[in-house]
Short mmCIF file of C-alpha atoms in Angstrom, two decimals:
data_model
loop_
_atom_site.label_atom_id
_atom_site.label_comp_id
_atom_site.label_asym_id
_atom_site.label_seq_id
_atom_site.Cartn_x
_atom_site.Cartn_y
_atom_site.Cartn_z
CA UNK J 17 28.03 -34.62 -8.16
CA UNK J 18 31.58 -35.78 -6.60
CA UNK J 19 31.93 -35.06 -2.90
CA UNK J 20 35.53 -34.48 -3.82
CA UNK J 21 36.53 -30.86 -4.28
CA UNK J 22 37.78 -29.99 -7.79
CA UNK J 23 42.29 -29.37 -7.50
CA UNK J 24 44.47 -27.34 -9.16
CA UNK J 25 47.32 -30.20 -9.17
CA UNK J 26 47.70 -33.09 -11.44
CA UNK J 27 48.31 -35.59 -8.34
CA UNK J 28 44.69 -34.96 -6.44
CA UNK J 29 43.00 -35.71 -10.09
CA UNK J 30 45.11 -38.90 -10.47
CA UNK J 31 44.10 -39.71 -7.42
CA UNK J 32 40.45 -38.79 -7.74
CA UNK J 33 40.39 -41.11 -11.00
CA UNK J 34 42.11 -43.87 -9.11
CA UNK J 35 39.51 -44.32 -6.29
CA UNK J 36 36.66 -43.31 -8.81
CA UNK J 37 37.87 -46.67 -10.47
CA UNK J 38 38.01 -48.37 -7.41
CA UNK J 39 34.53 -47.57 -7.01
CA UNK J 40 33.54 -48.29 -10.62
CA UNK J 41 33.41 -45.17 -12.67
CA UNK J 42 29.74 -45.07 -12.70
CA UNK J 43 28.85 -45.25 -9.33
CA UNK J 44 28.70 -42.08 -7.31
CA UNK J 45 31.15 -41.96 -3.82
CA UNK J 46 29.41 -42.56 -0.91
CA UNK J 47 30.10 -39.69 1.93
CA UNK J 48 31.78 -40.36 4.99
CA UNK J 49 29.36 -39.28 7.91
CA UNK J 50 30.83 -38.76 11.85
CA UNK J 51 28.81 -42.47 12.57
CA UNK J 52 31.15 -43.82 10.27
CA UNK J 53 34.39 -41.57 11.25
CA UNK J 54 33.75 -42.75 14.74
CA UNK J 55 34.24 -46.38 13.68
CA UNK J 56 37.17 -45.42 11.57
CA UNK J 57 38.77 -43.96 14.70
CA UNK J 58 38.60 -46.78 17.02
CA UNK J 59 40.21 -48.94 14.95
CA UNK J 60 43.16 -46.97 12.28
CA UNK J 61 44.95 -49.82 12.19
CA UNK J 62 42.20 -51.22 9.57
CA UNK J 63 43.84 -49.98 6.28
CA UNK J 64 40.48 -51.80 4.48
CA UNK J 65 38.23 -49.63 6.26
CA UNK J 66 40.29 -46.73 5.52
CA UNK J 67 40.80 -47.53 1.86
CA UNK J 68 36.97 -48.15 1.40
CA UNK J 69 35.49 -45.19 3.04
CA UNK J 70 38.48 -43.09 1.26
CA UNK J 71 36.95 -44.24 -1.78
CA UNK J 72 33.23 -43.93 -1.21
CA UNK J 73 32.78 -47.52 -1.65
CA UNK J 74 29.57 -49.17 -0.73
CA UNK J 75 30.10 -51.38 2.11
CA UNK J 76 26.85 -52.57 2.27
CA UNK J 77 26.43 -53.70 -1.41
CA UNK J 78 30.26 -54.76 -1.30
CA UNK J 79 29.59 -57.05 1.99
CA UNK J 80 26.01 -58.48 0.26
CA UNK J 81 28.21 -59.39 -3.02
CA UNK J 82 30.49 -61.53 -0.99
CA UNK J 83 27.91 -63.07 0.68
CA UNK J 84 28.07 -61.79 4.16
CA UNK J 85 25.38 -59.04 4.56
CA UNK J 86 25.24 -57.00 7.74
CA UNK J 87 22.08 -55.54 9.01
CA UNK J 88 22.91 -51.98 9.79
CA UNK J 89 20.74 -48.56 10.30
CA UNK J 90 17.37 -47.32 11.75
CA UNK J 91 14.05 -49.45 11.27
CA UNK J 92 11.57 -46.73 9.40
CA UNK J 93 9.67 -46.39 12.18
CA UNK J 94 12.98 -45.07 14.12
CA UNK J 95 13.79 -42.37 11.62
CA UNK J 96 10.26 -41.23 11.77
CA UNK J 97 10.09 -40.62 15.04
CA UNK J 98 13.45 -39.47 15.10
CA UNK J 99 12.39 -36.72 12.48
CA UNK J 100 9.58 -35.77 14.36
CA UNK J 101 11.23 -35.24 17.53
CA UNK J 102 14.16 -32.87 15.69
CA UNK J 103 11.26 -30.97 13.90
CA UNK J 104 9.49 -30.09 17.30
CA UNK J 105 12.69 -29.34 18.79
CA UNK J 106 14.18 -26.94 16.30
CA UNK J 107 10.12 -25.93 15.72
CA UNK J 108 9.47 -22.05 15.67
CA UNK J 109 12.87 -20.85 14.78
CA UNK J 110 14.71 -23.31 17.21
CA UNK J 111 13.51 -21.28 20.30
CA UNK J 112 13.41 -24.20 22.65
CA UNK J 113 16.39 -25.50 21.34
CA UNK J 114 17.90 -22.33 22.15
CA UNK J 115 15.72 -22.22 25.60
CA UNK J 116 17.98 -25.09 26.61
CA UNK J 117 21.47 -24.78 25.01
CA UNK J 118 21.17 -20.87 26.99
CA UNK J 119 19.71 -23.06 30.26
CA UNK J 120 22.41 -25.67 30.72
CA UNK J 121 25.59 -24.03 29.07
CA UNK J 122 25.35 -20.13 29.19
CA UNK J 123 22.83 -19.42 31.99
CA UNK J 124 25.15 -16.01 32.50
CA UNK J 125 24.49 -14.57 28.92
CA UNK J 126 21.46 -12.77 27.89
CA UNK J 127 18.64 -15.52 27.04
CA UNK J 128 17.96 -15.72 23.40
CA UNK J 129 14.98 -13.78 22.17
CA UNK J 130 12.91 -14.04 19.18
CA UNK J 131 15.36 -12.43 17.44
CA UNK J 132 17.82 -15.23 16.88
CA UNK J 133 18.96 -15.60 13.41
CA UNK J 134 18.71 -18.99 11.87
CA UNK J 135 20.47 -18.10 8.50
CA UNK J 136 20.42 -19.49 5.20
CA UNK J 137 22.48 -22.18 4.16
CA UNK J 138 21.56 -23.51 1.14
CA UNK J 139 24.19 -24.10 -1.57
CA UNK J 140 25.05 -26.13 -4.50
CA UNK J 141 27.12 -29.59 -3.58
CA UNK J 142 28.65 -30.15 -0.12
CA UNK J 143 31.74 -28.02 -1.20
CA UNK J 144 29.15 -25.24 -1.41
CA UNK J 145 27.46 -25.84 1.79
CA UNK J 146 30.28 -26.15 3.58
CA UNK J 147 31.30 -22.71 2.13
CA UNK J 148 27.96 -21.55 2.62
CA UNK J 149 28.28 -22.60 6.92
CA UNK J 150 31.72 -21.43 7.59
CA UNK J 151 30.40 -17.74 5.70
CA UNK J 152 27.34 -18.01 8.40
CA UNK J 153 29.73 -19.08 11.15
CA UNK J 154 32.17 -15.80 10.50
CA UNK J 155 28.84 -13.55 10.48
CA UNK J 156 27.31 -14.81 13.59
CA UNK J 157 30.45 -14.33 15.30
CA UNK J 158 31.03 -11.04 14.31
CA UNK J 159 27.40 -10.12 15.08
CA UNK J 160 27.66 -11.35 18.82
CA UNK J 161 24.25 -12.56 19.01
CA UNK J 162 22.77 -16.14 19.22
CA UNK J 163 22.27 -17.90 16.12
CA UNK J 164 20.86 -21.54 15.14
CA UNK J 165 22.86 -23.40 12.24
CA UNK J 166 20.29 -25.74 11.11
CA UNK J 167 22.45 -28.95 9.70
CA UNK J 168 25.30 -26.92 8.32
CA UNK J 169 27.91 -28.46 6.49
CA UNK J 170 31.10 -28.87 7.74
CA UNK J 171 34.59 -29.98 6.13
CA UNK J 172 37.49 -32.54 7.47
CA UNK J 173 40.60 -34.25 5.97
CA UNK J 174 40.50 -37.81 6.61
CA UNK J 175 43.97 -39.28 5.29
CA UNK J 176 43.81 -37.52 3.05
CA UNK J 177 40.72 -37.31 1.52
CA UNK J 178 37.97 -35.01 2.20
CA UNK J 179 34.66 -35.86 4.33
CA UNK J 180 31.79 -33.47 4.92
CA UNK J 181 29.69 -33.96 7.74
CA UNK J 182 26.40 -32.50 8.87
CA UNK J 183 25.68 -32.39 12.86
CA UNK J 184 22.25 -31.90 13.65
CA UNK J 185 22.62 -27.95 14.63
CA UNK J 186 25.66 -25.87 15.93
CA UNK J 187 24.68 -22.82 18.05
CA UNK J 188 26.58 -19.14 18.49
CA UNK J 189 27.00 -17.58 21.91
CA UNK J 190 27.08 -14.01 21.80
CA UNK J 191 30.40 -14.58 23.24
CA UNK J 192 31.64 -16.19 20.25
CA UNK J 193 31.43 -19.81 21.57
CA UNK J 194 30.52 -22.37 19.15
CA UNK J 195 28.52 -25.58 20.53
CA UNK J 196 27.53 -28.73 18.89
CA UNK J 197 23.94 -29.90 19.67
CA UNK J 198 23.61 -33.58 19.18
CA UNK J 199 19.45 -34.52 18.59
CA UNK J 200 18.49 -38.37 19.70
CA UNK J 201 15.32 -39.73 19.94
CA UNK J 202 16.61 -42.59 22.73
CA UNK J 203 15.06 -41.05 25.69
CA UNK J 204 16.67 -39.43 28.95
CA UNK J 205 14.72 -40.97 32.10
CA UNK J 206 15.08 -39.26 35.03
CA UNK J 207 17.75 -37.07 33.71
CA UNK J 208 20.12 -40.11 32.13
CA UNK J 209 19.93 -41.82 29.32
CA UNK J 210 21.46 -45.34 27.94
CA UNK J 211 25.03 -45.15 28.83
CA UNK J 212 26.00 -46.94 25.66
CA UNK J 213 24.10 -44.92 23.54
CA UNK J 214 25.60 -41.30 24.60
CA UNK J 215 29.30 -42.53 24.79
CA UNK J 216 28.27 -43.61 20.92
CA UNK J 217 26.71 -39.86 20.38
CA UNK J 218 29.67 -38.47 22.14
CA UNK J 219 32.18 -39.66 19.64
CA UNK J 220 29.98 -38.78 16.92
CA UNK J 221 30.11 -35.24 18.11
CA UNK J 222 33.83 -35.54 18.61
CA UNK J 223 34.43 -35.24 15.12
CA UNK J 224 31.81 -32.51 14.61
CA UNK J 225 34.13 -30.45 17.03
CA UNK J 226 37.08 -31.29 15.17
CA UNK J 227 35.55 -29.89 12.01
CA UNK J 228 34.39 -26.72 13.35
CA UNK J 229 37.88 -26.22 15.04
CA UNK J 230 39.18 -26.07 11.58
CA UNK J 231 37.12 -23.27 10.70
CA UNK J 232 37.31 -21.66 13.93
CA UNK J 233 41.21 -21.52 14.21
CA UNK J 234 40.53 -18.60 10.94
CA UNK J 235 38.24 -16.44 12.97
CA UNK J 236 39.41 -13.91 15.45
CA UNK J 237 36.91 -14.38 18.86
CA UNK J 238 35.96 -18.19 17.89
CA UNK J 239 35.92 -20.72 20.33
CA UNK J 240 34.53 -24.00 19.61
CA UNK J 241 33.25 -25.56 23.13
CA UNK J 242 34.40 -29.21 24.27
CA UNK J 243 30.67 -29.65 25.78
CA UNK J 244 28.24 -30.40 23.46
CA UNK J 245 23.99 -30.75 24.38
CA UNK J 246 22.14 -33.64 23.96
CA UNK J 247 18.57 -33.05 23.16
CA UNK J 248 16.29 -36.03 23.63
CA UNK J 249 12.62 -36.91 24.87
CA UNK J 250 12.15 -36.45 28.20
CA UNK J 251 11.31 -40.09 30.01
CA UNK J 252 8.41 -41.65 28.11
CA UNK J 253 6.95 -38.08 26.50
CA UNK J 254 7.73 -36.04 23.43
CA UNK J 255 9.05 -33.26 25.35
CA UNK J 256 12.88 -32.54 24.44
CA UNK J 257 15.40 -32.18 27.29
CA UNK J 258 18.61 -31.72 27.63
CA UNK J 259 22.20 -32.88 29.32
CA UNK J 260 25.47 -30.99 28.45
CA UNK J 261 28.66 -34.07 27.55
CA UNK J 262 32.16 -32.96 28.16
CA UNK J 263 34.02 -35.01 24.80
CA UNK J 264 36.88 -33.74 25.76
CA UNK J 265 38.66 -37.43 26.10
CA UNK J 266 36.48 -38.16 23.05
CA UNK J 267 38.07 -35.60 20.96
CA UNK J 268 41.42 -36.38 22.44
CA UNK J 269 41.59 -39.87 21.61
CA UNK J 270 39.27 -39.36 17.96
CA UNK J 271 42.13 -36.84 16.57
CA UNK J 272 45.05 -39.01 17.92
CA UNK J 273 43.56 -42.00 16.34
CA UNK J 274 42.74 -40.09 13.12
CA UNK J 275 45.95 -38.66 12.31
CA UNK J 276 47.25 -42.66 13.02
CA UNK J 277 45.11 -43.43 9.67
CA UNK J 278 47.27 -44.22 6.43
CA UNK J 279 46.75 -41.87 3.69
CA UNK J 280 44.60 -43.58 1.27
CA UNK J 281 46.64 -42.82 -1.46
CA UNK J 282 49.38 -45.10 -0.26
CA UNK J 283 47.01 -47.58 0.20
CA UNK J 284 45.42 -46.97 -3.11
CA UNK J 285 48.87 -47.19 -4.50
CA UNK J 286 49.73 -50.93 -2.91
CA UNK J 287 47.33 -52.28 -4.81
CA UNK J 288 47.74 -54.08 -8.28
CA UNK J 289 46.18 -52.02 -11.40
CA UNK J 290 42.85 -53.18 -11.98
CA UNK J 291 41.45 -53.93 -8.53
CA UNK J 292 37.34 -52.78 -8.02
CA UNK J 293 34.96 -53.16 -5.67
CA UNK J 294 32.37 -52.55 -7.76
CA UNK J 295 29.75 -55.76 -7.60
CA UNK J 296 28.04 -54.66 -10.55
CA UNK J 297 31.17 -55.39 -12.84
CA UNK J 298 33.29 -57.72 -10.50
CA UNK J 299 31.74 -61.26 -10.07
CA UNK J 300 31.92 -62.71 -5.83
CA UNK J 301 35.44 -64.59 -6.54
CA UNK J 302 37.16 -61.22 -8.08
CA UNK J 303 35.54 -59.22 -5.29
CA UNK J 304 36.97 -61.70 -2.84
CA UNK J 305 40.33 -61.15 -4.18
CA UNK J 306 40.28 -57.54 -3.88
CA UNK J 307 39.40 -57.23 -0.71
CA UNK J 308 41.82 -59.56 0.28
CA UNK J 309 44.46 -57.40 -1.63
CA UNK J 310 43.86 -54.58 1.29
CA UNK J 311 45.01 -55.47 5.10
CA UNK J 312 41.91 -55.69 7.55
CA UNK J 313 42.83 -55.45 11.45
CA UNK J 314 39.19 -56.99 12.58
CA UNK J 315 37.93 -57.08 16.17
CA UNK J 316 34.89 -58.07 17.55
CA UNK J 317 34.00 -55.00 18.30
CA UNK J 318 34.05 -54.54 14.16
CA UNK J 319 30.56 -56.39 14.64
CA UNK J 320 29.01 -53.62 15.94
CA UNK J 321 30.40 -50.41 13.36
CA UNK J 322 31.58 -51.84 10.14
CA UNK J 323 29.50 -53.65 7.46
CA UNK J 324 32.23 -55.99 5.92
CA UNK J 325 32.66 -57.46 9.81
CA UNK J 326 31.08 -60.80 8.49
CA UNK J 327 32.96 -61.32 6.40
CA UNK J 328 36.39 -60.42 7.99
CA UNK J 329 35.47 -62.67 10.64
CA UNK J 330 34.99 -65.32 8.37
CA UNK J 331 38.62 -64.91 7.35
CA UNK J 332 39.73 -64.26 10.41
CA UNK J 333 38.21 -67.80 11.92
CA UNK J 334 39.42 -69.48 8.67
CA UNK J 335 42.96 -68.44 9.14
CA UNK J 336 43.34 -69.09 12.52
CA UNK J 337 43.75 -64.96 13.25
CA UNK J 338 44.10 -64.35 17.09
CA UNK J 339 42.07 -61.29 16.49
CA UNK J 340 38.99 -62.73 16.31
CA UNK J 341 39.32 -63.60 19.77
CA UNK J 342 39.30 -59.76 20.89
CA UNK J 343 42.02 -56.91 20.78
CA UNK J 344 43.16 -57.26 24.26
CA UNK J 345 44.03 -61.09 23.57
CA UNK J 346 45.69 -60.14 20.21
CA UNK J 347 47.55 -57.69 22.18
CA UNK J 348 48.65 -60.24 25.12
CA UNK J 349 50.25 -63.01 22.26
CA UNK J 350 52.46 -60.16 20.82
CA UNK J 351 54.52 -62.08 18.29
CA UNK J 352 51.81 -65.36 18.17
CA UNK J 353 49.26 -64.25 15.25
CA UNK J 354 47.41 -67.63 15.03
CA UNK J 355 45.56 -69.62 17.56
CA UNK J 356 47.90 -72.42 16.04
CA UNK J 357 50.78 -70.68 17.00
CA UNK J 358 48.93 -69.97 20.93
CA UNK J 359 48.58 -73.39 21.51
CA UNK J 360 51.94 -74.76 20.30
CA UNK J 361 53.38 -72.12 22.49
CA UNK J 362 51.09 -73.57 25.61
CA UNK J 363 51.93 -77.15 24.58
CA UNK J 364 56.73 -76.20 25.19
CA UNK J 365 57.06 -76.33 21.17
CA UNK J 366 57.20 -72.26 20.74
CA UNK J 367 60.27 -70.54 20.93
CA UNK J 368 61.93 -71.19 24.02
CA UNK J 369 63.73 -67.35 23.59
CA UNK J 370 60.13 -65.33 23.22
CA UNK J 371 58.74 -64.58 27.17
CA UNK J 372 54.86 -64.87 25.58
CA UNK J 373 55.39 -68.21 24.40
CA UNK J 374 57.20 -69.38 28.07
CA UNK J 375 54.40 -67.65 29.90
CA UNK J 376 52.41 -69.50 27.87
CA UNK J 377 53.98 -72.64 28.33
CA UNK J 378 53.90 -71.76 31.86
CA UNK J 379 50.43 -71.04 32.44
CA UNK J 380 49.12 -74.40 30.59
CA UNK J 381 51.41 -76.54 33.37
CA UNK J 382 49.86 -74.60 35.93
CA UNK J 383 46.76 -74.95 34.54
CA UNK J 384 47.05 -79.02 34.39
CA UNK J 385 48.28 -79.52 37.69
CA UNK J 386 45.36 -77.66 39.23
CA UNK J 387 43.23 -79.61 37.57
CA UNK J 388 45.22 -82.84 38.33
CA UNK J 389 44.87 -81.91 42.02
CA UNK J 390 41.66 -81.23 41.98
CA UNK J 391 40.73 -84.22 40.52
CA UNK J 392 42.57 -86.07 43.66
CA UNK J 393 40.52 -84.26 45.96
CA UNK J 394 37.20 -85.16 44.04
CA UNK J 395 38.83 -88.83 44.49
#
């Protein structure tokens, strides 16, 4: 079943049809997840990125056609334990979970007894589900009582094309409050865990927030919090704990960079009629091509989120592209794309009118005669 919901208007279909193609007709979309929104966010100015994920492309398969696999995701071992460690936290009607969301974000409320409702929310297709959470959100409100959402569904425009993402649970406050619990099975020694790691589950739970804050800005008494909990084993046991995250910055900069993203039906538009990305119908040369077609922005930091990086990089290193040499150098050169261009500037033959190419120049000289004088000192 699509993972795009059905429009009334002839331009939505066209454009449904037009990525479905992109795609290959026969191959279902692949849904955008708040993992892969994250990366998507921290770098908008990758109109490839954005085009693929619009489309539900498979990166993975794409990147393996073209000859540059990346090794992304959990070993098995991970998500087993992972699963095991959500079960027993959300394990007899997610009253520890609850124990700790009331311990270290609503100590003042009334602690949640066995009563807690964990509703429902089974439905056909992620339209469904996500019509099926925001119902349960609106009645667990109105109820003022605490309630568990057990991976509810939730619904976000991303240029302008839908994405439904599932968080691990979202609790109600009898307040009204709405909180995003985050479930990791990286443990929390001594009461901190990996640095790396939580910023990583911090922006992940960014874009749950900005989700639910669709739904909430509907609902009379909603509030969706900018702290989320992060459950995960406490030091070397199988005992969950918890530590609230303020993603307030997280948000912040996720939205800002989100609403940066080109709509994906320009960019599905700028391309020529009869571009896929399907391997099973495009041989490695034609897939080459279209890729090519679609403007990458790669980083090294790409290396780490998206699984075409490999091959960007390639291109980037064949073409002499500053950016693989990091965003803050790309961002130094301003007008100097190529490493070509870099060192003709540092050598006097750049333009004589453009300050990066005289600084440049400049710090090359400088360069030389402090190695020139250190060399008569070594003398």
């Amino acid at each position: 079943m699509s993972s795009y919901p059905p429009s009334s208007s002839a331009q939505p279909t066209t454009l449904r049809q037009r990525l479905a193609g992109l795609r290959g007709p026969a191959v279902p979309p692949r849904p955008l997840d708040a993992r892969a929104l994250a990366a998507l966010a921290a770098n908008p100015g990758c109109g490839r990125r954005a085009l693929l994920d619009g489309a539900g492309v498979d990166k993975n398969a794409l990147a393996t056609a073209l000859g540059s696999p990346a090794a992304f995701g959990q070993s098995q071992f991970a998500i087993v334990r992972g699963n095991s460690f959500e079960a027993k936290v959300k394990g007899d009607g997610g009253a520890e979970l609850l124990r700790l969301v009331h311990a270290h974000l609503d100590p003042a409320a009334e602690p949640p007894g066995a009563g807690a409702h964990v509703p429902d929310l089974t439905a056909a297709g992620p339209e469904g589900r996500s019509a099926r959470t925001a119902l349960a959100l609106r009645e667990a409100t109105a109820a003022k009582a605490w309630t568990l959402l057990d991976h509810p569904m939730l619904a976000l425009e991303v240029a302008g094309s839908p994405a439904y993402l599932e968080p691990d649970a979202v609790v109600v406050h009898p307040d009204g409050r709405w909180t995003v619990v985050e479930i990791k099975s990286f443990p929390m020694i001594d009461g901190a865990a990996d640095a790396a790691k939580v910023g990583a589950a911090a922006r992940q739970a960014a874009v749950y927030v900005l989700a639910l804050e669709k739904t909430a800005g509907k609902l009379a008494g909603a509030e969706v919090g900018h702290t989320v909990l992060l459950v995960c084993p406490k030091d070397f046991s199988n005992l969950p704990t918890a530590s609230p995250v303020d993603i307030r910055r997280e948000r912040s900069v996720t939205r800002r960079q989100l609403d940066r993203l080109t709509r994906v039906e320009e960019l599905a538009a700028a391309l020529p009629e009869g571009i896929s990305f399907d391997p099973a119908t495009r041989t490695a040369e034609e897939l080459v091509e279209a890729v090519s077609a679609v403007d990458a922005a790669y980083a090294p930091e790409c290396l780490a989120a998206c699984e075409l990086a490999f091959h960007c990089r390639d291109r980037a290193r064949t073409t002499g592209a500053v950016t693989a040499l990091g965003r803050s150098v790309r961002g130094e050169l301003g007008a100097l794309t190529t490493v070509e261009e870099a060192l003709a500037a540092a050598s006097g033959a750049g333009c004589a009118e453009d300050p990066t190419a005289a600084a440049l120049h400049r710090a090359a000289r400088l360069r030389a005669e402090a190695l020139e004088s250190a060399a008569g000192v070594g003398a």
